[in-house]
Coordinates of C-alpha atoms in Angstrom, one line a residue:
X1 CA -85.0 105.8 -125.9
X2 CA -87.7 108.4 -125.6
X3 CA -89.1 109.1 -122.3
X4 CA -92.6 107.8 -121.3
X5 CA -95.1 110.7 -121.2
X6 CA -97.2 111.0 -117.7
X7 CA -100.4 112.8 -117.7
X8 CA -103.4 113.1 -115.1
X9 CA -106.5 111.2 -115.2
X10 CA -108.1 113.5 -117.1
X11 CA -105.3 113.4 -119.8
X12 CA -103.1 116.7 -119.3
X13 CA -99.5 116.2 -119.5
X14 CA -97.4 116.4 -116.8
X15 CA -93.9 117.7 -117.3
X16 CA -90.6 116.6 -115.7
X17 CA -90.2 119.6 -114.2
X18 CA -91.7 123.2 -113.6
X19 CA -90.2 126.5 -113.4
X20 CA -92.1 129.9 -112.2
X21 CA -91.7 130.9 -115.5
X22 CA -92.2 128.4 -118.7
X23 CA -89.0 127.6 -120.5
X24 CA -87.0 130.2 -118.4
X25 CA -85.0 127.9 -115.7
X26 CA -84.1 129.6 -112.9
X27 CA -80.8 129.2 -110.7
X28 CA -81.7 126.1 -108.9
X29 CA -82.0 123.4 -111.0
X30 CA -82.9 119.6 -109.9
X31 CA -80.2 117.4 -110.2
X32 CA -77.6 120.4 -109.6
X33 CA -75.9 122.1 -106.7
X34 CA -77.1 123.2 -104.2
X35 CA -80.1 120.5 -105.0
X36 CA -82.5 122.0 -103.1
X37 CA -85.1 120.7 -105.6
X38 CA -83.8 117.3 -105.4
X39 CA -80.6 114.9 -105.8
X40 CA -81.5 113.6 -109.5
X41 CA -82.7 115.9 -112.6
X42 CA -86.0 113.4 -112.9
X43 CA -86.3 112.2 -109.4
X44 CA -88.7 109.5 -109.1
X45 CA -89.8 109.7 -112.8
X46 CA -86.4 107.8 -113.3
X47 CA -86.5 105.6 -110.4
X48 CA -89.2 105.3 -106.8
X49 CA -87.7 105.6 -103.8
X50 CA -86.6 102.3 -102.0
X51 CA -89.4 101.1 -100.1
X52 CA -87.9 99.7 -96.7
X53 CA -89.6 98.3 -93.9
X54 CA -87.8 98.1 -90.8
X55 CA -88.5 94.7 -89.0
X56 CA -86.4 92.2 -86.6
X57 CA -87.6 90.6 -83.7
X58 CA -87.1 87.6 -81.2
X59 CA -84.9 85.1 -82.9
X60 CA -83.0 85.3 -86.8
X61 CA -85.3 82.5 -87.6
X62 CA -88.6 84.5 -87.0
X63 CA -87.1 87.7 -88.6
X64 CA -86.2 85.8 -91.7
X65 CA -89.9 84.5 -92.0
X66 CA -90.6 88.4 -91.8
X67 CA -88.3 89.3 -94.6
X68 CA -89.4 86.7 -96.8
X69 CA -92.8 87.8 -96.5
X70 CA -92.2 91.5 -96.8
X71 CA -90.0 90.5 -99.9
X72 CA -93.1 88.8 -101.7
X73 CA -95.2 91.8 -100.7
X74 CA -93.1 94.1 -102.6
X75 CA -90.5 95.8 -100.1
X76 CA -87.5 96.7 -102.4
X77 CA -85.1 96.8 -99.4
X78 CA -84.5 95.3 -96.2
X79 CA -84.0 97.4 -93.0
X80 CA -82.9 95.4 -90.0
X81 CA -84.0 96.1 -86.1
X82 CA -81.7 94.9 -83.5
X83 CA -82.3 93.9 -79.8
X84 CA -80.7 96.2 -76.9
X85 CA -78.1 93.7 -76.0
X86 CA -77.0 93.7 -79.7
X87 CA -77.1 97.3 -79.9
X88 CA -74.7 97.6 -76.6
X89 CA -72.7 94.9 -77.3
X90 CA -73.7 92.0 -74.9
X91 CA -74.2 88.4 -75.9
X92 CA -77.7 87.3 -75.4
X93 CA -76.3 85.0 -72.4
X94 CA -74.9 88.2 -70.5
X95 CA -76.5 89.0 -67.1
X96 CA -77.4 92.6 -68.3
X97 CA -79.3 91.1 -71.3
X98 CA -81.9 89.6 -69.0
X99 CA -85.5 90.4 -70.2
X100 CA -84.3 92.2 -73.1
X101 CA -83.5 89.6 -75.7
X102 CA -85.1 89.5 -79.0
X103 CA -87.6 92.4 -77.3
X104 CA -87.2 95.6 -79.7
X105 CA -85.0 93.5 -82.4
X106 CA -83.4 90.6 -83.4
X107 CA -80.6 89.1 -81.1
X108 CA -77.7 88.6 -83.2
X109 CA -74.6 86.9 -81.4
X110 CA -72.5 85.2 -84.1
X111 CA -72.0 84.9 -87.5
X112 CA -74.3 82.0 -87.4
X113 CA -77.1 84.1 -86.4
X114 CA -76.6 86.2 -89.4
X115 CA -76.7 83.3 -91.4
X116 CA -79.9 82.4 -90.4
X117 CA -81.5 86.1 -90.6
X118 CA -80.5 86.2 -94.0
X119 CA -81.3 82.4 -95.2
X120 CA -82.5 82.3 -98.8
X121 CA -81.8 85.9 -99.5
X122 CA -78.9 86.8 -101.8
X123 CA -76.8 89.6 -100.5
X124 CA -75.9 90.9 -103.7
X125 CA -79.6 91.4 -105.0
X126 CA -81.1 92.9 -101.9
X127 CA -80.1 96.6 -100.1
X128 CA -80.1 96.2 -96.4
X129 CA -80.0 99.2 -93.7
X130 CA -78.8 98.2 -90.4
X131 CA -80.1 100.5 -87.3
X132 CA -77.1 99.9 -85.4
X133 CA -74.6 102.5 -84.0
X134 CA -72.0 101.8 -81.3
X135 CA -71.8 97.8 -82.2
X136 CA -72.3 98.9 -86.2
X137 CA -68.5 97.9 -87.1
X138 CA -69.3 94.3 -85.6
X139 CA -72.6 93.9 -87.3
X140 CA -70.9 95.2 -90.6
X141 CA -68.1 92.1 -90.4
X142 CA -70.7 89.6 -89.8
X143 CA -72.5 91.0 -93.1
X144 CA -69.4 90.8 -94.7
X145 CA -68.4 87.6 -93.8
X146 CA -71.7 86.6 -94.9
X147 CA -71.5 88.0 -98.2
X148 CA -67.9 86.1 -98.5
X149 CA -69.4 82.8 -97.4
X150 CA -72.4 83.4 -100.1
X151 CA -69.6 84.3 -103.0
X152 CA -70.7 87.6 -103.6
X153 CA -68.7 90.2 -105.0
X154 CA -68.3 92.5 -102.3
X155 CA -67.8 95.7 -104.8
X156 CA -71.5 95.1 -105.8
X157 CA -73.1 94.7 -102.1
X158 CA -75.3 97.7 -101.6
X159 CA -76.8 99.3 -97.9
X160 CA -76.5 101.1 -94.9
X161 CA -75.0 100.7 -91.5
X162 CA -76.6 103.7 -89.2
X163 CA -73.3 103.8 -87.4
X164 CA -73.9 107.4 -86.2
X165 CA -72.7 107.7 -82.5
X166 CA -72.8 111.7 -81.9
X167 CA -76.7 111.3 -81.5
X168 CA -76.5 108.6 -79.3
X169 CA -74.9 110.8 -76.6
X170 CA -77.3 113.3 -77.5
X171 CA -80.8 111.7 -77.9
X172 CA -81.0 107.9 -77.4
X173 CA -78.5 106.6 -75.2
X174 CA -77.1 103.2 -76.6
X175 CA -73.5 103.9 -76.6
X176 CA -70.3 101.8 -75.3
X177 CA -67.4 103.5 -75.9
X178 CA -66.2 107.5 -74.9
X179 CA -66.9 109.7 -78.0
X180 CA -63.1 109.8 -79.2
X181 CA -62.6 106.2 -79.8
X182 CA -65.9 105.8 -81.0
X183 CA -65.1 108.6 -83.7
X184 CA -62.0 106.5 -84.5
X185 CA -64.1 103.3 -85.2
X186 CA -66.2 105.6 -87.5
X187 CA -63.4 106.7 -89.4
X188 CA -62.0 102.9 -89.6
X189 CA -65.1 102.1 -91.4
X190 CA -65.1 105.1 -94.0
X191 CA -61.6 103.8 -94.9
X192 CA -62.0 100.3 -95.0
X193 CA -65.1 100.7 -97.1
X194 CA -63.5 103.1 -99.4
X195 CA -61.1 100.3 -100.2
X196 CA -63.2 97.5 -100.0
X197 CA -66.9 97.7 -100.0
X198 CA -67.4 100.8 -102.3
X199 CA -71.1 100.7 -102.8
X200 CA -72.0 100.7 -99.0
X201 CA -73.3 103.6 -97.2
X202 CA -70.6 104.0 -94.2
X203 CA -72.9 105.8 -92.0
X204 CA -76.8 107.5 -91.8
X205 CA -76.4 110.5 -90.1
X206 CA -79.8 110.6 -88.2
X207 CA -81.9 112.8 -87.1
X208 CA -84.8 110.5 -86.9
X209 CA -84.1 109.8 -83.0
X210 CA -82.6 113.6 -82.2
X211 CA -86.3 114.6 -83.3
X212 CA -88.2 111.4 -81.8
X213 CA -86.6 113.0 -78.4
X214 CA -88.6 115.8 -78.8
X215 CA -86.4 118.0 -80.9
X216 CA -88.3 120.7 -83.3
X217 CA -87.8 120.3 -87.3
X218 CA -85.4 123.4 -87.1
X219 CA -83.2 121.4 -84.3
X220 CA -83.3 118.2 -86.1
X221 CA -81.7 120.0 -89.3
X222 CA -79.2 121.8 -87.4
X223 CA -77.8 119.0 -85.0
X224 CA -77.9 116.5 -88.0
X225 CA -75.8 118.4 -89.9
X226 CA -73.8 119.5 -87.4
X227 CA -73.1 115.9 -86.4
X228 CA -72.1 115.3 -89.9
X229 CA -69.4 118.2 -90.1
X230 CA -67.7 116.2 -87.5
X231 CA -68.0 113.4 -88.8
X232 CA -66.3 115.0 -91.9
X233 CA -63.9 117.1 -89.9
X234 CA -62.5 113.4 -88.2
X235 CA -62.2 111.8 -91.4
X236 CA -60.3 114.8 -93.0
X237 CA -58.3 114.7 -90.1
X238 CA -57.5 111.0 -90.6
X239 CA -56.2 111.9 -94.5
X240 CA -59.2 110.7 -96.0
X241 CA -60.3 111.9 -99.3
X242 CA -63.8 114.0 -98.9
X243 CA -64.5 113.4 -102.9
X244 CA -64.6 109.7 -102.2
X245 CA -65.9 109.2 -98.4
X246 CA -68.3 112.2 -99.0
X247 CA -70.2 110.0 -101.5
X248 CA -70.9 107.5 -99.2
X249 CA -72.6 109.7 -96.3
X250 CA -76.2 109.3 -95.9
X251 CA -78.9 110.6 -93.6
X252 CA -81.9 109.7 -91.9
X253 CA -84.5 111.9 -91.1
X254 CA -88.2 112.0 -89.2
X255 CA -91.3 112.8 -91.4
X256 CA -93.9 114.5 -88.8
X257 CA -97.2 116.0 -89.4
X258 CA -96.7 119.2 -90.5
X259 CA -96.9 118.0 -94.1
X260 CA -95.3 121.5 -95.2
X261 CA -92.7 122.3 -92.7
X262 CA -91.5 118.5 -93.1
X263 CA -91.2 119.3 -97.0
X264 CA -89.5 122.6 -96.6
X265 CA -87.2 120.9 -93.8
X266 CA -85.7 118.1 -96.5
X267 CA -85.4 120.9 -99.0
X268 CA -83.7 123.4 -96.5
X269 CA -81.3 120.5 -95.2
X270 CA -80.1 119.4 -98.9
X271 CA -79.3 123.0 -99.7
X272 CA -77.3 123.6 -96.7
X273 CA -75.7 120.1 -96.7
X274 CA -74.5 121.0 -100.1
X275 CA -72.8 124.4 -99.0
X276 CA -71.1 122.6 -95.7
X277 CA -69.5 120.3 -98.2
X278 CA -68.3 122.7 -100.7
X279 CA -66.9 124.6 -97.7
X280 CA -65.2 122.1 -96.5
X281 CA -63.2 121.4 -99.8
X282 CA -65.5 118.9 -101.6
X283 CA -65.1 119.6 -105.4
X284 CA -66.9 116.3 -106.6
X285 CA -71.0 117.4 -107.2
X286 CA -71.6 113.8 -105.7
X287 CA -69.9 114.4 -102.4
X288 CA -72.1 117.5 -102.1
X289 CA -75.4 115.7 -102.4
X290 CA -77.4 115.2 -99.2
X291 CA -79.4 111.5 -100.2
X292 CA -81.6 110.5 -97.1
X293 CA -83.9 107.9 -95.8
X294 CA -87.0 108.7 -94.2
X295 CA -89.1 107.2 -91.2
X296 CA -92.8 108.4 -90.4
X297 CA -92.7 109.7 -86.8
X298 CA -92.8 106.9 -84.1
X299 CA -93.2 109.4 -81.6
X300 CA -96.4 110.9 -83.6
X301 CA -98.5 107.5 -83.1
X302 CA -101.0 107.2 -80.3
X303 CA -102.2 104.4 -78.2
X304 CA -105.7 105.8 -78.4
X305 CA -107.7 104.9 -81.4
X306 CA -104.7 103.4 -83.5
X307 CA -106.6 103.4 -86.8
X308 CA -106.2 106.9 -86.9
X309 CA -102.6 106.4 -87.2
X310 CA -102.6 105.3 -90.7
X311 CA -103.6 109.0 -91.7
X312 CA -100.9 110.1 -89.7
X313 CA -98.4 107.7 -91.8
X314 CA -100.1 108.6 -95.1
X315 CA -99.4 112.4 -94.3
X316 CA -96.4 111.9 -93.2
X317 CA -95.4 109.5 -96.3
X318 CA -96.5 112.4 -98.5
X319 CA -94.4 114.8 -96.6
X320 CA -91.3 112.6 -97.2
X321 CA -92.2 111.9 -101.0
X322 CA -93.1 115.6 -101.8
X323 CA -89.4 116.6 -99.9
X324 CA -87.6 114.2 -102.2
X325 CA -86.5 111.0 -99.9
X326 CA -84.1 108.5 -101.4
X327 CA -85.9 105.6 -99.2
X328 CA -88.7 105.3 -96.9
X329 CA -89.9 103.3 -93.8
X330 CA -93.7 103.4 -93.0
X331 CA -94.4 102.9 -89.5
X332 CA -97.5 100.2 -88.5
X333 CA -100.5 101.5 -86.9
X334 CA -100.4 99.5 -84.0
X335 CA -96.3 100.2 -82.8
X336 CA -97.6 102.6 -79.7
X337 CA -98.8 98.9 -78.7
X338 CA -96.3 96.8 -79.4
X339 CA -94.2 95.3 -82.3
X340 CA -96.0 95.9 -85.7
X341 CA -98.3 92.7 -86.8
X342 CA -98.2 91.3 -89.8
X343 CA -101.0 93.1 -91.2
X344 CA -100.0 96.4 -89.7
X345 CA -96.7 95.9 -91.5
X346 CA -98.8 95.0 -94.6
X347 CA -100.8 98.3 -94.3
X348 CA -97.8 100.0 -93.7
X349 CA -96.1 99.2 -97.0
X350 CA -99.3 99.4 -98.9
X351 CA -99.4 103.3 -98.0
X352 CA -96.4 104.1 -100.0
X353 CA -97.4 101.7 -102.8
X354 CA -100.5 103.8 -102.9
X355 CA -98.7 107.2 -102.5
X356 CA -96.3 106.0 -105.5
X357 CA -99.0 104.4 -107.8
X358 CA -102.2 106.5 -107.2
X359 CA -101.5 110.0 -105.9
X360 CA -99.7 111.6 -108.6
X361 CA -97.1 112.8 -106.0
X362 CA -93.8 111.1 -107.9
X363 CA -95.1 112.3 -111.5
X364 CA -92.9 115.4 -111.4
X365 CA -89.8 116.9 -109.7
X366 CA -90.3 118.8 -106.4
X367 CA -93.8 119.1 -106.9
X368 CA -94.4 121.9 -104.2
X369 CA -91.6 124.0 -105.5
X370 CA -92.6 127.6 -106.3
X371 CA -95.4 127.5 -103.5
X372 CA -95.1 130.8 -101.5
X373 CA -95.9 128.9 -98.3
X374 CA -92.9 126.2 -98.7
X375 CA -90.4 128.7 -100.3
X376 CA -90.8 131.0 -97.6
X377 CA -90.4 127.9 -95.0
X378 CA -87.4 126.4 -96.6
X379 CA -86.0 129.7 -96.2
X380 CA -86.8 130.2 -92.8
X381 CA -85.9 126.8 -91.6
X382 CA -82.3 127.4 -93.6
X383 CA -82.1 130.7 -91.4
X384 CA -82.9 129.5 -88.2
X385 CA -81.1 125.7 -88.3
X386 CA -78.1 128.2 -89.8
X387 CA -77.8 130.3 -86.7
X388 CA -78.0 127.1 -84.4
X389 CA -75.4 125.6 -86.5
X390 CA -73.8 128.8 -85.9
X391 CA -73.7 128.5 -82.0
X392 CA -72.5 124.8 -81.9
X393 CA -69.1 126.0 -84.4
X394 CA -68.5 128.4 -81.6
X395 CA -68.5 126.1 -78.7
X396 CA -65.8 124.1 -80.9
X397 CA -68.2 121.9 -83.0
X398 CA -70.8 119.0 -82.1
X399 CA -68.6 116.7 -80.2
X400 CA -68.0 119.9 -77.7
X401 CA -71.5 120.6 -77.8
X402 CA -72.8 117.1 -76.6
X403 CA -69.9 116.5 -74.2
X404 CA -71.0 120.0 -72.6
X405 CA -75.2 119.0 -72.7
X406 CA -76.3 121.9 -74.8
X407 CA -77.8 119.7 -77.4
X408 CA -79.5 117.6 -74.9
X409 CA -80.6 120.6 -73.0
X410 CA -82.4 122.1 -76.3
X411 CA -83.9 118.9 -77.0
X412 CA -85.1 118.8 -73.7
X413 CA -86.7 122.0 -73.5
X414 CA -88.6 121.8 -76.9
X415 CA -89.8 118.3 -75.8
X416 CA -91.1 119.9 -72.3
X417 CA -93.0 122.8 -74.1
X418 CA -94.5 120.5 -76.8
X419 CA -95.9 118.4 -74.0
X420 CA -97.1 121.4 -72.3
X421 CA -99.0 122.4 -75.0
X422 CA -100.8 119.2 -75.4
X423 CA -101.8 119.1 -71.9
X424 CA -103.4 122.8 -71.8
X425 CA -105.2 121.6 -75.3
X426 CA -103.2 124.3 -77.3
X427 CA -102.0 121.6 -79.6
X428 CA -104.4 119.1 -80.8
X429 CA -103.9 115.8 -80.7
X430 CA -106.8 113.7 -82.7
X431 CA -108.0 111.4 -80.3
X432 CA -105.7 112.1 -77.2
X433 CA -106.6 115.3 -76.1
X434 CA -109.8 115.9 -78.4
X435 CA -112.4 113.7 -80.0
X436 CA -111.9 110.7 -77.7
X437 CA -114.2 108.0 -77.2
X438 CA -114.5 105.2 -74.7
X439 CA -112.5 102.4 -76.2
X440 CA -111.4 99.1 -75.2
X441 CA -108.7 98.1 -77.2
X442 CA -109.0 95.4 -79.9
X443 CA -105.5 95.5 -81.8
X444 CA -103.7 92.4 -80.5
X445 CA -100.7 93.5 -79.7
X446 CA -97.6 91.4 -81.1
X447 CA -95.6 89.5 -78.4
X448 CA -92.4 88.2 -77.5
X449 CA -91.8 84.9 -76.1
X450 CA -89.5 85.3 -73.1
X451 CA -87.9 81.8 -74.1
X452 CA -86.0 83.7 -76.8
X453 CA -83.0 84.1 -74.2
X454 CA -83.0 80.7 -73.3
X455 CA -82.9 79.9 -77.4
X456 CA -80.3 82.3 -78.1
X457 CA -78.0 80.9 -74.8
X458 CA -78.2 77.0 -75.8
X459 CA -76.8 78.2 -79.5
X460 CA -74.0 80.2 -78.0
X461 CA -73.1 77.0 -75.9
X462 CA -73.1 75.0 -79.0
X463 CA -71.2 77.7 -80.9
X464 CA -68.5 77.9 -78.2
X465 CA -68.1 74.1 -78.0
X466 CA -67.4 73.4 -81.5
X467 CA -64.9 76.6 -82.3
X468 CA -61.0 76.7 -81.8
X469 CA -60.9 78.5 -78.5
X470 CA -57.0 79.1 -78.8
X471 CA -57.3 80.9 -82.1
X472 CA -60.4 82.7 -80.7
X473 CA -58.1 84.1 -77.7
X474 CA -55.3 84.9 -79.8
X475 CA -57.8 86.9 -82.3
X476 CA -59.5 88.9 -79.3
X477 CA -56.1 90.1 -78.3
X478 CA -55.0 91.1 -81.6
X479 CA -58.3 93.4 -81.4
X480 CA -56.6 94.7 -78.3
X481 CA -53.4 95.3 -79.7
X482 CA -54.5 97.0 -83.0
X483 CA -56.8 99.0 -80.8
X484 CA -54.1 100.4 -79.2
X485 CA -52.2 101.3 -82.3
X486 CA -53.3 103.4 -85.3
X487 CA -53.9 100.7 -87.7
X488 CA -57.7 100.1 -89.1
X489 CA -59.7 97.6 -86.7
X490 CA -61.9 96.5 -89.5
X491 CA -59.8 93.6 -91.1
X492 CA -59.1 92.2 -87.8
X493 CA -62.9 92.2 -86.8
X494 CA -63.7 90.6 -89.9
X495 CA -61.4 87.7 -89.2
X496 CA -62.5 87.6 -85.5
X497 CA -66.0 86.8 -86.8
X498 CA -65.1 84.7 -89.2
X499 CA -63.6 82.7 -86.5
X500 CA -66.8 82.5 -84.4
X501 CA -65.9 85.1 -82.0
X502 CA -69.1 86.5 -80.6
X503 CA -70.5 89.9 -80.8
X504 CA -70.0 90.4 -77.0
X505 CA -66.6 89.0 -76.9
X506 CA -65.4 91.6 -79.9
X507 CA -67.0 94.7 -78.2
X508 CA -65.4 93.6 -74.5
X509 CA -62.2 93.3 -76.0
X510 CA -62.4 97.0 -76.9
X511 CA -64.0 97.8 -74.1
X512 CA -60.8 97.0 -72.2
X513 CA -58.9 99.3 -74.3
X514 CA -61.4 102.0 -74.6
X515 CA -63.2 102.2 -71.4
X516 CA -66.8 102.8 -71.0
X517 CA -68.7 106.5 -71.9
X518 CA -70.2 107.5 -68.2

């Protein structure tokens, strides 16, 4: 099949890839180690990035309606947000869930909720990303149990669980168990998926929340890749094959407003990770590829003059695409005020579609390569992030650096310096510390009804009344026994959700064995 020719609006042909000297390829070629110029030889000329929209709020019924709407508007993959109780292992009727049910994401207590969440959506035909960490193994079990109920072929199921607990200790805080048992759960997921869910991305090693907490671009790269090294080391210690699990590692980065630094950051991270994986024993080239999802920077959105956020999100989307992302979520312009309205979610998706079909950015591989500025910035980020990673290695790795508070302190220092620059006026944020206008907010906020907790509580009461309680008790005891052994936890957790054990009950059975991180 001959490749379709692309050209500018003036009719000038656009080549697939450009080199400094025509017909004289340099050492770094797209799709080849160390992947600085992209993980695919033809990048978006072969296939566009996956356009995702992160959504989840209220009940599974309400979120399901939004997913159907987004799919009808051209979304290629779903991305699920969960509420705080779900993230930290409490059922909706738990006392600590009060006031938080359905607020920052959807409430999922049981397999029945998961069935409602994906009603009318065939899991074999959609790629689903789930932003969940401490309870990631339980949500994956719900998803697998639902796929089995749909009669899906598990070898065809694609998607990602975030499952990155180290950044929770460093930057975000939705952890349950201490680091060592948390790492054991993660490597159990790696092992089980390699055998049973081969196309599933078992972890999305996240720089996003590190950046949201106030890190610099350099720190985002250094801390994310250091955490990645820790997961690889844990998997190797368990005896897993780096060439198998390495192919299912993915990353999740933030896109901020400095277009050129962000493009350089993505290029630098790809090159560094390829070299790290090679040094740790990977020989399969696919296990050395850094594949990543990007989300535009939530912390960059302003409540002042919120429509300005559309311009910010456009710049950030371009940075992600010019930097070679594999999938992208664009934030709604109103997200500094509330969860995104349907209109804001549609504009966010249209922003990606305009970049894809009108900007020309996807027409050639790594279009900013060869720019003196981009190449120099890429090299500078590699050097500075590498120096920071050496410090972490000298401490004994990411887990120790987190336990000793090193990453947290570095992020806090950067966040303080950035805020001080805004307050002094050295850093201009349009509409915030310069170019202000008197404004009355006319953006209608998206509100979540406080009755959601009552709805979820009634569902839980019905669920507990109809299930086999003896079987539930026996399975929860079996989970605790498995946790005390070296057996893989995933099969028994899947058995538990299939027998209508709730998320909170499964999390609690492990709290009794592992304790909680304080």
